[in-house]
Amino acid sequence: MHELGIASSVLEAVRAEAQQHPGARVLRVGVRVGELAGVDPEALTFCFESLVKGTEFEFLALVVESTPRRHRCSQCDRTFAVVDYKLACPDCGETVTRCVGGDELELSYLEVETP
Amino acid sequence: MSRVPLERKILSENDRIAAELRARFQQHGILCLNLISSPGAGKTTLLERTLEGFVPGERVAVLTGDIQTDNDATRLARFGFPVRQITTGGTCHLDARMVDRALADWHVQDLNLLFIENVGNLVCPASDDLGEAAKIVILSVA
């Protein structure tokens, strides 16, 4: 129930960036959504599509890149993606590992078609 | 066609406002705590017990978030400390802008301790930074 606000923030950022490229058509906006960000990619896409409908950004596509939860091993320092809540290091088996990523909610890129 | 890198946080506006709030709290020596939990876990009860323990005149205040009602504010106002309700009107958690607005006409410099009671939530994350020094998570395990 908060994806609409996030979609709206994405659109605001696109609008601001599009002003830097007058006359260009923006085709795609890429966002990175971590597994721990608490954002549902499908709901985000749905909200985004509803927002752009009937606007100059009607044909702008939102591309969501999902990123996994990442942990770092306290023993061998390896960083690994966590699957199915298995938090132990896949290399050395150490169980003390620390969450170092996966909560990102970031704008990644904008694809523009220049005339 | 060209690709323009953007590389920034989507909710950077919230983080910016939260950083301003945090600076303001630090400047005035205010400890701000953000209470989060699912509905019915006991945020308001914990605050009731806490406020009960303070002597009158203690420089403590509460901002309490709710989707619709002001029941929590009414419960907490009984103790005589400033309490303000933030009614989100459908939004499932507080954001820094709501806190900033709610504090706009308050003399925050008169406070030592500010509790923010977040909206009780089962599904959505209440992880937005509100400028607090720490979050307190209440779990109901009964």
mmCIF file of C-alpha atoms in Angstrom:
data_model
loop_
_atom_site.group_PDB
_atom_site.id
_atom_site.type_symbol
_atom_site.label_atom_id
_atom_site.label_comp_id
_atom_site.label_asym_id
_atom_site.label_seq_id
_atom_site.Cartn_x
_atom_site.Cartn_y
_atom_site.Cartn_z
ATOM 1 C CA MET A 1 0.000 0.000 0.000
ATOM 2 C CA HIS A 2 2.921 2.387 -0.338
ATOM 3 C CA GLU A 3 3.995 1.582 -3.890
ATOM 4 C CA LEU A 4 1.979 4.486 -5.298
ATOM 5 C CA GLY A 5 4.093 7.029 -3.444
ATOM 6 C CA ILE A 6 7.262 5.317 -4.617
ATOM 7 C CA ALA A 7 6.020 5.208 -8.216
ATOM 8 C CA SER A 8 5.192 8.877 -7.925
ATOM 9 C CA SER A 9 8.734 9.640 -6.667
ATOM 10 C CA VAL A 10 10.169 7.750 -9.649
ATOM 11 C CA LEU A 11 8.001 9.736 -12.047
ATOM 12 C CA GLU A 12 9.035 13.012 -10.393
ATOM 13 C CA ALA A 13 12.698 12.095 -10.868
ATOM 14 C CA VAL A 14 12.058 11.183 -14.511
ATOM 15 C CA ARG A 15 10.288 14.482 -15.078
ATOM 16 C CA ALA A 16 13.213 16.424 -13.624
ATOM 17 C CA GLU A 17 15.757 14.446 -15.635
ATOM 18 C CA ALA A 18 13.730 14.726 -18.858
ATOM 19 C CA GLN A 19 14.018 18.501 -18.651
ATOM 20 C CA GLN A 20 17.765 18.075 -19.139
ATOM 21 C CA HIS A 21 17.075 16.441 -22.503
ATOM 22 C CA PRO A 22 14.683 18.741 -24.342
ATOM 23 C CA GLY A 23 12.995 17.180 -27.356
ATOM 24 C CA ALA A 24 14.107 13.674 -26.421
ATOM 25 C CA ARG A 25 11.609 10.879 -25.802
ATOM 26 C CA VAL A 26 12.143 8.932 -22.591
ATOM 27 C CA LEU A 27 11.584 5.246 -23.207
ATOM 28 C CA ARG A 28 12.588 3.389 -20.088
ATOM 29 C CA VAL A 29 13.436 4.081 -16.485
ATOM 30 C CA GLY A 30 15.390 1.493 -14.550
ATOM 31 C CA VAL A 31 14.992 1.021 -10.806
ATOM 32 C CA ARG A 32 16.708 -1.351 -8.412
ATOM 33 C CA VAL A 33 14.539 -2.932 -5.723
ATOM 34 C CA GLY A 34 16.124 -5.056 -3.028
ATOM 35 C CA GLU A 35 14.464 -8.130 -1.600
ATOM 36 C CA LEU A 36 14.398 -6.434 1.819
ATOM 37 C CA ALA A 37 13.088 -3.091 0.561
ATOM 38 C CA GLY A 38 9.503 -4.107 1.317
ATOM 39 C CA VAL A 39 8.360 -3.090 -2.144
ATOM 40 C CA ASP A 40 6.389 -5.377 -4.394
ATOM 41 C CA PRO A 41 7.710 -5.014 -7.972
ATOM 42 C CA GLU A 42 4.372 -5.954 -9.514
ATOM 43 C CA ALA A 43 2.435 -3.456 -7.427
ATOM 44 C CA LEU A 44 5.065 -0.812 -8.204
ATOM 45 C CA THR A 45 4.751 -1.455 -11.953
ATOM 46 C CA PHE A 46 0.952 -1.379 -11.729
ATOM 47 C CA CYS A 47 1.013 1.952 -9.863
ATOM 48 C CA PHE A 48 3.526 3.394 -12.302
ATOM 49 C CA GLU A 49 1.427 2.416 -15.316
ATOM 50 C CA SER A 50 -1.642 3.986 -13.725
ATOM 51 C CA LEU A 51 0.261 7.213 -13.057
ATOM 52 C CA VAL A 52 1.636 7.687 -16.559
ATOM 53 C CA LYS A 53 -1.623 6.856 -18.331
ATOM 54 C CA GLY A 54 -2.777 9.830 -20.356
ATOM 55 C CA THR A 55 0.362 11.848 -19.645
ATOM 56 C CA GLU A 56 3.327 12.663 -21.867
ATOM 57 C CA PHE A 57 5.030 9.649 -20.245
ATOM 58 C CA GLU A 58 2.357 7.187 -21.349
ATOM 59 C CA PHE A 59 4.906 5.094 -23.280
ATOM 60 C CA LEU A 60 7.571 5.150 -20.626
ATOM 61 C CA ALA A 61 8.316 1.681 -19.310
ATOM 62 C CA LEU A 62 9.442 0.934 -15.785
ATOM 63 C CA VAL A 63 12.130 -1.740 -15.622
ATOM 64 C CA VAL A 64 12.545 -3.269 -12.175
ATOM 65 C CA GLU A 65 15.788 -5.016 -11.345
ATOM 66 C CA SER A 66 15.329 -7.156 -8.222
ATOM 67 C CA THR A 67 18.407 -7.559 -6.070
ATOM 68 C CA PRO A 68 18.907 -10.289 -3.471
ATOM 69 C CA ARG A 69 19.626 -10.010 0.220
ATOM 70 C CA ARG A 70 23.417 -10.087 0.653
ATOM 71 C CA HIS A 71 25.420 -11.180 3.677
ATOM 72 C CA ARG A 72 29.118 -10.987 4.477
ATOM 73 C CA CYS A 73 30.912 -13.759 6.320
ATOM 74 C CA SER A 74 32.606 -12.734 9.555
ATOM 75 C CA GLN A 75 35.323 -15.354 9.025
ATOM 76 C CA CYS A 76 36.329 -15.441 5.346
ATOM 77 C CA ASP A 77 34.856 -12.051 4.389
ATOM 78 C CA ARG A 78 33.019 -13.453 1.404
ATOM 79 C CA THR A 79 29.836 -11.670 0.325
ATOM 80 C CA PHE A 80 27.035 -13.940 -0.838
ATOM 81 C CA ALA A 81 23.378 -13.811 -1.843
ATOM 82 C CA VAL A 82 21.046 -15.336 0.737
ATOM 83 C CA VAL A 83 18.582 -17.897 -0.596
ATOM 84 C CA ASP A 84 15.706 -19.283 1.493
ATOM 85 C CA TYR A 85 16.932 -17.593 4.687
ATOM 86 C CA LYS A 86 20.104 -19.707 4.727
ATOM 87 C CA LEU A 87 22.391 -17.264 6.458
ATOM 88 C CA ALA A 88 25.512 -19.415 6.903
ATOM 89 C CA CYS A 89 28.502 -18.788 4.648
ATOM 90 C CA PRO A 90 28.326 -21.150 1.635
ATOM 91 C CA ASP A 91 32.140 -21.293 1.512
ATOM 92 C CA CYS A 92 33.354 -21.905 5.050
ATOM 93 C CA GLY A 93 30.085 -22.689 6.818
ATOM 94 C CA GLU A 94 30.465 -19.885 9.377
ATOM 95 C CA THR A 95 27.070 -19.040 10.868
ATOM 96 C CA VAL A 96 27.903 -15.502 12.000
ATOM 97 C CA THR A 97 27.264 -13.413 8.911
ATOM 98 C CA ARG A 98 26.130 -9.835 8.562
ATOM 99 C CA CYS A 99 23.525 -8.316 6.279
ATOM 100 C CA VAL A 100 25.300 -5.892 3.942
ATOM 101 C CA GLY A 101 22.727 -5.302 1.231
ATOM 102 C CA GLY A 102 19.342 -6.019 -0.244
ATOM 103 C CA ASP A 103 17.301 -3.085 1.059
ATOM 104 C CA GLU A 104 18.098 -0.786 -1.849
ATOM 105 C CA LEU A 105 15.381 1.245 -3.515
ATOM 106 C CA GLU A 106 17.237 3.162 -6.156
ATOM 107 C CA LEU A 107 16.903 4.865 -9.484
ATOM 108 C CA SER A 108 19.349 3.231 -11.822
ATOM 109 C CA TYR A 109 19.098 4.748 -15.314
ATOM 110 C CA LEU A 110 16.945 6.507 -17.863
ATOM 111 C CA GLU A 111 16.881 5.562 -21.538
ATOM 112 C CA VAL A 112 16.204 8.446 -23.884
ATOM 113 C CA GLU A 113 15.757 8.585 -27.637
ATOM 114 C CA THR A 114 17.328 11.707 -29.001
ATOM 115 C CA PRO A 115 15.785 13.160 -32.157
ATOM 116 C CA MET B 1 19.143 5.916 -27.985
ATOM 117 C CA SER B 2 21.245 6.678 -24.963
ATOM 118 C CA ARG B 3 21.260 5.556 -21.381
ATOM 119 C CA VAL B 4 21.596 8.210 -18.686
ATOM 120 C CA PRO B 5 22.787 6.909 -15.315
ATOM 121 C CA LEU B 6 20.689 8.220 -12.409
ATOM 122 C CA GLU B 7 22.108 6.293 -9.441
ATOM 123 C CA ARG B 8 20.318 7.738 -6.472
ATOM 124 C CA LYS B 9 17.833 6.666 -3.857
ATOM 125 C CA ILE B 10 14.192 6.835 -4.859
ATOM 126 C CA LEU B 11 13.071 8.191 -1.510
ATOM 127 C CA SER B 12 15.963 10.621 -1.158
ATOM 128 C CA GLU B 13 13.491 13.395 -0.337
ATOM 129 C CA ASN B 14 12.411 11.536 2.816
ATOM 130 C CA ASP B 15 16.035 11.012 3.838
ATOM 131 C CA ARG B 16 16.790 14.694 3.292
ATOM 132 C CA ILE B 17 13.915 15.804 5.555
ATOM 133 C CA ALA B 18 14.812 13.126 8.125
ATOM 134 C CA ALA B 19 18.406 14.375 8.205
ATOM 135 C CA GLU B 20 17.147 17.915 8.857
ATOM 136 C CA LEU B 21 14.919 16.672 11.675
ATOM 137 C CA ARG B 22 17.798 14.671 13.175
ATOM 138 C CA ALA B 23 20.056 17.732 13.093
ATOM 139 C CA ARG B 24 17.323 19.771 14.764
ATOM 140 C CA PHE B 25 16.832 17.169 17.508
ATOM 141 C CA GLN B 26 20.569 16.971 18.137
ATOM 142 C CA GLN B 27 20.977 20.727 18.213
ATOM 143 C CA HIS B 28 18.352 21.005 20.962
ATOM 144 C CA GLY B 29 19.459 17.889 22.824
ATOM 145 C CA ILE B 30 16.220 16.004 22.169
ATOM 146 C CA LEU B 31 16.139 12.219 22.212
ATOM 147 C CA CYS B 32 13.668 11.070 19.574
ATOM 148 C CA LEU B 33 12.451 7.463 19.590
ATOM 149 C CA ASN B 34 10.325 5.847 16.877
ATOM 150 C CA LEU B 35 8.052 3.016 18.083
ATOM 151 C CA ILE B 36 7.071 0.464 15.476
ATOM 152 C CA SER B 37 5.045 -2.752 15.663
ATOM 153 C CA SER B 38 2.092 -4.596 14.258
ATOM 154 C CA PRO B 39 -1.372 -3.437 15.398
ATOM 155 C CA GLY B 40 -2.231 -4.395 18.967
ATOM 156 C CA ALA B 41 1.305 -5.322 20.022
ATOM 157 C CA GLY B 42 1.325 -2.640 22.698
ATOM 158 C CA LYS B 43 2.868 0.588 21.433
ATOM 159 C CA THR B 44 0.240 2.746 23.077
ATOM 160 C CA THR B 45 0.230 0.629 26.247
ATOM 161 C CA LEU B 46 4.016 0.930 26.549
ATOM 162 C CA LEU B 47 3.727 4.686 26.104
ATOM 163 C CA GLU B 48 0.935 4.884 28.689
ATOM 164 C CA ARG B 49 3.092 3.058 31.246
ATOM 165 C CA THR B 50 6.077 5.214 30.343
ATOM 166 C CA LEU B 51 4.241 8.540 30.587
ATOM 167 C CA GLU B 52 2.696 7.417 33.872
ATOM 168 C CA GLY B 53 6.188 7.208 35.313
ATOM 169 C CA PHE B 54 7.207 10.770 34.492
ATOM 170 C CA VAL B 55 6.754 13.591 36.961
ATOM 171 C CA PRO B 56 4.494 16.460 35.855
ATOM 172 C CA GLY B 57 6.442 19.086 33.985
ATOM 173 C CA GLU B 58 8.876 16.574 32.488
ATOM 174 C CA ARG B 59 9.843 17.770 29.010
ATOM 175 C CA VAL B 60 8.370 14.850 27.092
ATOM 176 C CA ALA B 61 5.950 14.759 24.158
ATOM 177 C CA VAL B 62 4.350 12.229 21.833
ATOM 178 C CA LEU B 63 3.472 12.245 18.156
ATOM 179 C CA THR B 64 1.160 9.397 17.398
ATOM 180 C CA GLY B 65 0.289 8.144 13.942
ATOM 181 C CA ASP B 66 -2.943 6.483 12.944
ATOM 182 C CA ILE B 67 -4.670 5.866 9.665
ATOM 183 C CA GLN B 68 -8.019 7.196 10.764
ATOM 184 C CA THR B 69 -8.805 7.710 14.445
ATOM 185 C CA ASP B 70 -7.451 9.793 17.287
ATOM 186 C CA ASN B 71 -8.052 7.066 19.884
ATOM 187 C CA ASP B 72 -4.363 6.754 20.743
ATOM 188 C CA ALA B 73 -3.926 10.483 21.187
ATOM 189 C CA THR B 74 -6.924 10.535 23.534
ATOM 190 C CA ARG B 75 -5.472 7.659 25.572
ATOM 191 C CA LEU B 76 -2.088 9.322 25.856
ATOM 192 C CA ALA B 77 -3.282 12.890 26.511
ATOM 193 C CA ARG B 78 -4.595 11.805 29.954
ATOM 194 C CA PHE B 79 -1.103 12.068 31.381
ATOM 195 C CA GLY B 80 -0.854 15.808 30.802
ATOM 196 C CA PHE B 81 2.037 15.840 28.376
ATOM 197 C CA PRO B 82 1.761 17.303 24.871
ATOM 198 C CA VAL B 83 0.370 14.712 22.467
ATOM 199 C CA ARG B 84 -0.378 15.250 18.833
ATOM 200 C CA GLN B 85 -2.128 12.934 16.432
ATOM 201 C CA ILE B 86 -0.936 12.505 12.867
ATOM 202 C CA THR B 87 -3.794 11.046 10.846
ATOM 203 C CA THR B 88 -2.347 9.604 7.686
ATOM 204 C CA GLY B 89 -5.703 9.099 5.968
ATOM 205 C CA GLY B 90 -4.879 5.754 4.402
ATOM 206 C CA THR B 91 -1.106 5.775 4.285
ATOM 207 C CA CYS B 92 0.203 2.866 6.301
ATOM 208 C CA HIS B 93 3.281 4.441 7.898
ATOM 209 C CA LEU B 94 4.657 7.822 8.861
ATOM 210 C CA ASP B 95 7.205 9.605 6.727
ATOM 211 C CA ALA B 96 9.590 12.388 7.637
ATOM 212 C CA ARG B 97 7.473 15.063 5.984
ATOM 213 C CA MET B 98 4.465 14.212 8.190
ATOM 214 C CA VAL B 99 6.639 14.504 11.290
ATOM 215 C CA ASP B 100 8.121 17.761 10.072
ATOM 216 C CA ARG B 101 4.638 19.207 9.471
ATOM 217 C CA ALA B 102 3.329 18.012 12.815
ATOM 218 C CA LEU B 103 6.222 19.708 14.607
ATOM 219 C CA ALA B 104 5.988 22.936 12.618
ATOM 220 C CA ASP B 105 4.219 24.967 15.310
ATOM 221 C CA TRP B 106 5.670 23.163 18.311
ATOM 222 C CA HIS B 107 8.464 24.512 20.465
ATOM 223 C CA VAL B 108 10.590 21.423 20.068
ATOM 224 C CA GLN B 109 13.492 23.163 21.768
ATOM 225 C CA ASP B 110 11.472 22.870 25.014
ATOM 226 C CA LEU B 111 11.630 19.059 24.855
ATOM 227 C CA ASN B 112 14.075 16.487 26.148
ATOM 228 C CA LEU B 113 12.295 13.424 24.860
ATOM 229 C CA LEU B 114 10.034 12.909 21.878
ATOM 230 C CA PHE B 115 8.242 9.641 21.209
ATOM 231 C CA ILE B 116 6.889 8.930 17.760
ATOM 232 C CA GLU B 117 4.312 6.173 17.751
ATOM 233 C CA ASN B 118 4.228 4.850 14.211
ATOM 234 C CA VAL B 119 1.154 3.410 12.513
ATOM 235 C CA GLY B 120 0.531 -0.198 13.575
ATOM 236 C CA ASN B 121 1.155 -2.283 10.533
ATOM 237 C CA LEU B 122 0.977 -5.920 9.521
ATOM 238 C CA VAL B 123 2.097 -5.799 5.933
ATOM 239 C CA CYS B 124 3.964 -2.658 5.014
ATOM 240 C CA PRO B 125 7.424 -1.774 6.289
ATOM 241 C CA ALA B 126 7.611 1.124 8.707
ATOM 242 C CA SER B 127 11.272 1.589 7.946
ATOM 243 C CA ASP B 128 11.154 5.197 6.779
ATOM 244 C CA ASP B 129 13.710 7.316 8.562
ATOM 245 C CA LEU B 130 11.900 9.898 10.695
ATOM 246 C CA GLY B 131 15.029 11.516 12.099
ATOM 247 C CA GLU B 132 14.880 9.360 15.240
ATOM 248 C CA ALA B 133 17.913 8.402 17.338
ATOM 249 C CA ALA B 134 16.626 4.822 17.567
ATOM 250 C CA LYS B 135 13.681 2.666 16.628
ATOM 251 C CA ILE B 136 11.926 0.533 19.230
ATOM 252 C CA VAL B 137 10.219 -2.597 17.913
ATOM 253 C CA ILE B 138 7.466 -4.077 20.066
ATOM 254 C CA LEU B 139 6.627 -7.725 19.491
ATOM 255 C CA SER B 140 3.599 -9.549 20.782
ATOM 256 C CA VAL B 141 4.612 -13.165 21.339
ATOM 257 C CA ALA B 142 1.671 -14.327 23.414
#
